[in-house]
mmCIF file of C-alpha atoms in Angstrom:
data_model
loop_
_atom_site.group_PDB
_atom_site.id
_atom_site.type_symbol
_atom_site.label_atom_id
_atom_site.label_comp_id
_atom_site.label_asym_id
_atom_site.label_seq_id
_atom_site.Cartn_x
_atom_site.Cartn_y
_atom_site.Cartn_z
ATOM 1 C CA MET A 246 -61.842 -93.300 -12.457
ATOM 2 C CA ASP A 247 -61.767 -90.051 -14.450
ATOM 3 C CA LEU A 248 -60.900 -88.100 -11.344
ATOM 4 C CA GLN A 249 -58.076 -90.518 -10.570
ATOM 5 C CA LYS A 250 -56.646 -90.132 -14.078
ATOM 6 C CA GLN A 251 -56.769 -86.352 -13.786
ATOM 7 C CA THR A 252 -54.964 -86.258 -10.448
ATOM 8 C CA GLU A 253 -52.219 -88.769 -11.293
ATOM 9 C CA PRO A 254 -50.127 -86.364 -13.448
ATOM 10 C CA ARG A 255 -50.323 -83.702 -10.754
ATOM 11 C CA THR A 256 -49.169 -86.143 -8.101
ATOM 12 C CA ALA A 257 -46.269 -87.272 -10.273
ATOM 13 C CA ALA A 258 -45.275 -83.672 -10.967
ATOM 14 C CA ALA A 259 -45.427 -82.804 -7.300
ATOM 15 C CA SER A 260 -43.178 -85.717 -6.373
ATOM 16 C CA ALA A 261 -40.620 -85.079 -9.142
ATOM 17 C CA PRO A 262 -37.275 -83.894 -7.761
ATOM 18 C CA ALA A 263 -36.251 -80.297 -8.313
ATOM 19 C CA PRO A 264 -33.543 -79.653 -10.947
ATOM 20 C CA ALA A 265 -30.044 -79.729 -9.478
ATOM 21 C CA ALA A 266 -29.464 -76.067 -10.347
ATOM 22 C CA GLU A 267 -32.424 -75.050 -8.165
ATOM 23 C CA LEU A 268 -31.219 -76.885 -5.050
ATOM 24 C CA ARG A 269 -30.035 -74.795 -2.140
ATOM 25 C CA ALA A 270 -26.238 -74.560 -2.056
ATOM 26 C CA SER A 271 -24.364 -76.055 0.885
ATOM 27 C CA ASP A 272 -21.076 -74.917 2.416
ATOM 28 C CA ALA A 273 -19.404 -77.853 0.654
ATOM 29 C CA ASP A 274 -20.774 -76.611 -2.704
ATOM 30 C CA ARG A 275 -19.405 -73.121 -2.041
ATOM 31 C CA ASP A 276 -16.040 -74.521 -0.979
ATOM 32 C CA ARG A 277 -15.841 -76.601 -4.194
ATOM 33 C CA ILE A 278 -16.412 -73.516 -6.353
ATOM 34 C CA ALA A 279 -13.923 -71.510 -4.257
ATOM 35 C CA ASP A 280 -11.317 -74.236 -4.862
ATOM 36 C CA ILE A 281 -11.845 -73.998 -8.621
ATOM 37 C CA LEU A 282 -11.505 -70.217 -8.494
ATOM 38 C CA ARG A 283 -8.274 -70.522 -6.496
ATOM 39 C CA GLU A 284 -6.855 -72.896 -9.087
ATOM 40 C CA ALA A 285 -7.863 -70.471 -11.849
ATOM 41 C CA LEU A 286 -6.120 -67.617 -10.021
ATOM 42 C CA ALA A 287 -2.950 -69.698 -9.590
ATOM 43 C CA GLU A 288 -3.012 -70.659 -13.287
ATOM 44 C CA GLY A 289 -3.419 -67.042 -14.390
ATOM 45 C CA ARG A 290 -6.898 -67.538 -15.825
ATOM 46 C CA LEU A 291 -8.328 -64.915 -13.452
ATOM 47 C CA THR A 292 -6.889 -61.638 -12.240
ATOM 48 C CA ALA A 293 -6.795 -60.884 -8.520
ATOM 49 C CA ASP A 294 -9.734 -58.474 -8.905
ATOM 50 C CA GLU A 295 -11.790 -61.020 -10.850
ATOM 51 C CA HIS A 296 -11.048 -63.686 -8.257
ATOM 52 C CA ALA A 297 -12.068 -61.417 -5.372
ATOM 53 C CA GLU A 298 -15.289 -60.410 -7.142
ATOM 54 C CA ARG A 299 -16.258 -64.010 -7.870
ATOM 55 C CA VAL A 300 -15.463 -65.230 -4.368
ATOM 56 C CA GLU A 301 -17.704 -62.517 -2.975
ATOM 57 C CA GLY A 302 -20.486 -63.730 -5.257
ATOM 58 C CA VAL A 303 -19.913 -67.346 -4.201
ATOM 59 C CA LEU A 304 -20.375 -66.452 -0.547
ATOM 60 C CA SER A 305 -23.743 -64.811 -1.253
ATOM 61 C CA ALA A 306 -25.066 -67.421 -3.737
ATOM 62 C CA LYS A 307 -28.142 -69.336 -2.571
ATOM 63 C CA THR A 308 -28.528 -72.111 -5.169
ATOM 64 C CA VAL A 309 -26.220 -74.525 -6.969
ATOM 65 C CA GLY A 310 -27.127 -72.880 -10.271
ATOM 66 C CA GLU A 311 -26.012 -69.475 -9.006
ATOM 67 C CA LEU A 312 -22.669 -70.974 -7.986
ATOM 68 C CA GLU A 313 -22.022 -72.603 -11.361
ATOM 69 C CA VAL A 314 -22.264 -69.189 -13.063
ATOM 70 C CA PHE A 315 -18.952 -68.149 -11.503
ATOM 71 C CA ILE A 316 -17.000 -71.007 -13.142
ATOM 72 C CA GLN A 317 -18.871 -71.506 -16.436
ATOM 73 C CA ASP A 318 -15.987 -69.937 -18.419
ATOM 74 C CA LEU A 319 -13.328 -72.083 -16.707
ATOM 75 C CA PRO A 320 -12.153 -75.534 -17.898
ATOM 76 C CA ALA A 321 -12.891 -77.129 -14.515
ATOM 77 C CA ALA A 322 -16.596 -76.471 -15.007
ATOM 78 C CA HIS A 323 -16.633 -78.789 -18.028
ATOM 79 C CA GLN A 324 -14.689 -81.647 -16.505
ATOM 80 C CA GLY A 325 -16.222 -84.413 -14.435
ATOM 81 C CA ARG A 326 -15.073 -84.452 -10.844
ATOM 82 C CA THR A 327 -13.082 -87.612 -10.334
ATOM 83 C CA ALA A 328 -12.082 -86.874 -6.763
ATOM 84 C CA PRO A 329 -13.846 -85.353 -3.776
ATOM 85 C CA ALA A 330 -13.307 -81.655 -3.103
ATOM 86 C CA TYR A 331 -11.598 -82.503 0.149
ATOM 87 C CA ALA A 332 -9.398 -85.295 1.459
ATOM 88 C CA PRO A 333 -9.561 -86.376 5.088
ATOM 89 C CA ALA A 334 -7.127 -84.616 7.377
ATOM 90 C CA PRO A 335 -4.140 -86.634 8.625
ATOM 91 C CA ASN A 336 -4.519 -88.554 11.861
ATOM 92 C CA ARG A 337 -3.767 -86.793 15.109
ATOM 93 C CA PRO A 338 -0.065 -86.533 15.973
ATOM 94 C CA ALA A 339 1.271 -89.640 17.678
ATOM 95 C CA VAL A 340 2.116 -89.379 21.358
ATOM 96 C CA GLY A 341 5.478 -87.703 21.756
ATOM 97 C CA VAL A 342 5.605 -86.206 18.261
ATOM 98 C CA ILE A 343 4.559 -82.790 19.555
ATOM 99 C CA PRO A 344 6.152 -81.808 22.912
ATOM 100 C CA PRO A 345 3.711 -81.165 25.773
ATOM 101 C CA VAL A 346 5.408 -77.840 26.529
ATOM 102 C CA ALA A 347 3.949 -74.978 24.537
ATOM 103 C CA ASP A 348 6.092 -72.952 22.165
ATOM 104 C CA GLU A 349 4.024 -69.976 23.216
ATOM 105 C CA ASN A 350 1.358 -69.111 25.812
ATOM 106 C CA VAL A 351 -1.320 -66.483 25.250
ATOM 107 C CA VAL A 352 -3.039 -65.579 28.529
ATOM 108 C CA ALA A 353 -5.807 -63.094 29.291
ATOM 109 C CA VAL A 354 -6.957 -62.640 32.919
ATOM 110 C CA PHE A 355 -9.524 -59.870 33.228
ATOM 111 C CA SER A 356 -7.965 -58.530 30.037
ATOM 112 C CA GLN A 357 -7.549 -59.099 26.284
ATOM 113 C CA ALA A 358 -4.699 -60.866 24.483
ATOM 114 C CA MET A 359 -4.190 -61.614 20.808
ATOM 115 C CA ARG A 360 -1.778 -63.164 18.360
ATOM 116 C CA ARG A 361 -2.281 -62.139 14.766
ATOM 117 C CA GLY A 362 -0.578 -60.720 11.710
ATOM 118 C CA ARG A 363 2.595 -62.207 10.208
ATOM 119 C CA TRP A 364 4.018 -64.567 12.811
ATOM 120 C CA ARG A 365 5.552 -68.031 12.994
ATOM 121 C CA ALA A 366 3.244 -70.702 14.365
ATOM 122 C CA GLY A 367 5.022 -73.344 16.436
ATOM 123 C CA ARG A 368 3.956 -76.910 17.011
ATOM 124 C CA ARG A 369 1.981 -76.172 20.187
ATOM 125 C CA LEU A 370 0.211 -73.074 21.456
ATOM 126 C CA HIS A 371 -1.701 -72.662 24.717
ATOM 127 C CA ALA A 372 -4.467 -70.087 25.082
ATOM 128 C CA TYR A 373 -6.078 -69.290 28.447
ATOM 129 C CA ALA A 374 -8.934 -66.827 28.921
ATOM 130 C CA VAL A 375 -10.084 -66.223 32.524
ATOM 131 C CA PHE A 376 -12.669 -63.450 32.663
ATOM 132 C CA GLY A 377 -10.982 -62.186 29.513
ATOM 133 C CA SER A 378 -10.699 -62.766 25.753
ATOM 134 C CA VAL A 379 -8.008 -64.347 23.590
ATOM 135 C CA GLU A 380 -7.781 -64.121 19.803
ATOM 136 C CA ILE A 381 -5.503 -66.489 17.854
ATOM 137 C CA ASP A 382 -5.489 -65.508 14.173
ATOM 138 C CA LEU A 383 -3.495 -67.864 11.935
ATOM 139 C CA SER A 384 -4.768 -66.390 8.672
ATOM 140 C CA GLU A 385 -1.423 -64.675 7.960
ATOM 141 C CA ALA A 386 0.840 -66.923 10.024
ATOM 142 C CA VAL A 387 3.867 -68.794 8.674
ATOM 143 C CA PHE A 388 3.404 -72.520 9.290
ATOM 144 C CA GLU A 389 6.783 -74.086 10.033
ATOM 145 C CA TYR A 390 5.172 -77.439 10.839
ATOM 146 C CA GLN A 391 2.323 -79.298 9.171
ATOM 147 C CA GLN A 392 0.624 -80.210 12.455
ATOM 148 C CA VAL A 393 -0.202 -77.521 15.005
ATOM 149 C CA VAL A 394 -1.954 -78.153 18.321
ATOM 150 C CA ILE A 395 -3.764 -75.352 20.134
ATOM 151 C CA LYS A 396 -4.907 -75.968 23.695
ATOM 152 C CA ALA A 397 -7.728 -73.537 24.462
ATOM 153 C CA VAL A 398 -9.197 -73.130 27.937
ATOM 154 C CA SER A 399 -11.882 -70.581 28.697
ATOM 155 C CA VAL A 400 -13.224 -69.867 32.205
ATOM 156 C CA PHE A 401 -15.828 -67.119 32.144
ATOM 157 C CA GLY A 402 -13.974 -65.940 29.049
ATOM 158 C CA ASP A 403 -13.743 -66.227 25.280
ATOM 159 C CA VAL A 404 -11.152 -67.855 22.993
ATOM 160 C CA GLN A 405 -11.431 -67.250 19.248
ATOM 161 C CA VAL A 406 -9.262 -69.178 16.761
ATOM 162 C CA ARG A 407 -9.211 -68.270 13.071
ATOM 163 C CA VAL A 408 -7.409 -70.249 10.367
ATOM 164 C CA PRO A 409 -6.923 -69.840 6.591
ATOM 165 C CA GLU A 410 -9.499 -71.497 4.345
ATOM 166 C CA ASN A 411 -7.004 -73.871 2.739
ATOM 167 C CA VAL A 412 -5.835 -75.692 5.876
ATOM 168 C CA SER A 413 -7.465 -78.576 7.746
ATOM 169 C CA LEU A 414 -9.115 -77.896 11.092
ATOM 170 C CA ARG A 415 -10.031 -80.415 13.777
ATOM 171 C CA GLY A 416 -11.022 -80.149 17.419
ATOM 172 C CA THR A 417 -11.715 -82.158 20.556
ATOM 173 C CA GLY A 418 -13.187 -80.703 23.696
ATOM 174 C CA GLY A 419 -16.377 -79.729 25.455
ATOM 175 C CA GLY A 420 -18.220 -77.150 27.453
ATOM 176 C CA VAL A 421 -19.379 -77.005 31.067
ATOM 177 C CA LEU A 422 -22.237 -74.541 30.976
ATOM 178 C CA GLY A 423 -20.306 -73.083 28.072
ATOM 179 C CA ASN A 424 -19.767 -73.435 24.322
ATOM 180 C CA PHE A 425 -16.970 -75.349 22.581
ATOM 181 C CA GLU A 426 -17.306 -75.223 18.792
ATOM 182 C CA VAL A 427 -14.787 -76.176 16.094
ATOM 183 C CA ALA A 428 -15.865 -75.956 12.445
ATOM 184 C CA THR A 429 -14.348 -79.059 10.826
ATOM 185 C CA LEU A 430 -12.398 -78.229 7.685
ATOM 186 C CA ASP A 431 -10.544 -80.507 5.235
ATOM 187 C CA SER A 432 -8.012 -79.060 2.820
ATOM 188 C CA ALA A 433 -7.772 -80.345 -0.739
ATOM 189 C CA GLU A 434 -3.969 -80.108 -0.499
ATOM 190 C CA SER A 435 -2.252 -83.132 1.052
ATOM 191 C CA GLU A 436 0.615 -80.915 2.242
ATOM 192 C CA ALA A 437 -1.627 -78.341 3.884
ATOM 193 C CA PRO A 438 -1.174 -77.595 7.596
ATOM 194 C CA VAL A 439 -3.551 -79.275 10.056
ATOM 195 C CA VAL A 440 -4.653 -77.309 13.117
ATOM 196 C CA TYR A 441 -6.062 -79.219 16.110
ATOM 197 C CA VAL A 442 -7.946 -77.178 18.711
ATOM 198 C CA ASP A 443 -8.419 -79.008 22.009
ATOM 199 C CA GLY A 444 -9.725 -77.749 25.331
ATOM 200 C CA TRP A 445 -12.643 -76.789 27.494
ATOM 201 C CA ALA A 446 -15.068 -73.935 27.965
ATOM 202 C CA VAL A 447 -16.278 -73.503 31.547
ATOM 203 C CA LEU A 448 -19.023 -70.908 31.631
ATOM 204 C CA GLY A 449 -17.249 -69.457 28.641
ATOM 205 C CA ASN A 450 -16.736 -69.862 24.902
ATOM 206 C CA VAL A 451 -14.140 -71.523 22.653
ATOM 207 C CA GLU A 452 -14.682 -71.183 18.919
ATOM 208 C CA ALA A 453 -12.491 -72.110 15.938
ATOM 209 C CA ARG A 454 -13.394 -71.581 12.308
ATOM 210 C CA PRO A 455 -11.888 -70.560 8.935
ATOM 211 C CA LYS A 456 -11.452 -66.911 8.043
ATOM 212 C CA ARG A 457 -13.132 -66.362 4.700
ATOM 213 C CA GLY A 458 -10.906 -65.044 1.955
ATOM 214 C CA LYS A 459 -7.633 -65.889 3.735
ATOM 215 C CA PHE A 460 -5.297 -68.565 2.375
ATOM 216 C CA VAL A 461 -1.861 -69.940 3.205
ATOM 217 C CA ALA A 462 0.329 -68.319 0.559
ATOM 218 C CA ASP A 463 2.871 -71.114 0.232
ATOM 219 C CA ILE A 464 0.113 -73.567 -0.684
ATOM 220 C CA LEU A 465 -0.877 -71.272 -3.547
ATOM 221 C CA ASP A 466 2.796 -71.155 -4.545
ATOM 222 C CA ARG A 467 2.877 -74.962 -4.692
ATOM 223 C CA VAL A 468 -0.265 -74.959 -6.814
ATOM 224 C CA GLN A 469 1.390 -72.445 -9.160
ATOM 225 C CA ARG A 470 4.491 -74.620 -9.443
ATOM 226 C CA LYS A 471 2.334 -77.643 -10.259
ATOM 227 C CA ALA A 472 0.529 -75.623 -12.938
ATOM 228 C CA ASP A 473 3.856 -74.443 -14.415
ATOM 229 C CA LYS A 474 5.159 -78.007 -14.469
ATOM 230 C CA HIS A 475 1.987 -79.182 -16.183
ATOM 231 C CA LEU A 476 2.298 -76.461 -18.832
ATOM 232 C CA ARG A 477 5.958 -77.296 -19.501
ATOM 233 C CA LYS A 478 4.980 -80.886 -20.292
ATOM 234 C CA HIS A 479 2.782 -79.652 -23.130
ATOM 235 C CA PHE A 480 5.264 -77.237 -24.698
#
């Protein structure tokens, strides 16, 4: 009986859950902190340099406690979260809403093609890579429509799609002896653009994911306007 009494505390201690601050941070945890830092930048609580430095630290943080350090001097850190960090992306466009004909085609056959920089994204874009590579970078694009469909087909090729961090990203497709991968992303802003990547990878690769550190500027402008409106109500 004495041995049992001596081992019981150890067993209880071993089974006790680790403090929340010591838990390994997930991508969702990092995204939540990044959202708070973006709000702080839009509200003028952080300078651009401070924001960039903290975001860099967020990306390298390993535990929840390390993440919380970057927002401990911000009001959001001391307020209970009443809503999830992200809202579900809108449903897929109804049939006929987006024309089947592409606004633009990006084709690479035994070559390389890319669309990046400051450009206007239409409602539909088709990307074809046949023994070649295609890069579609929307991180600096001007979104004229909230819903954008990208049809990506890779045959012995590679199609890379990059989007800003503050948009929603969805995808439907598959691979035939190839890889089709779309990193699902939900924006916290209801008015944020939604990018749908559909297609196939046949002995090739199709990949879509957010580009860290890149944001749709007009969404930040809307956040700033909301912050200004909120401040005016209190003065």
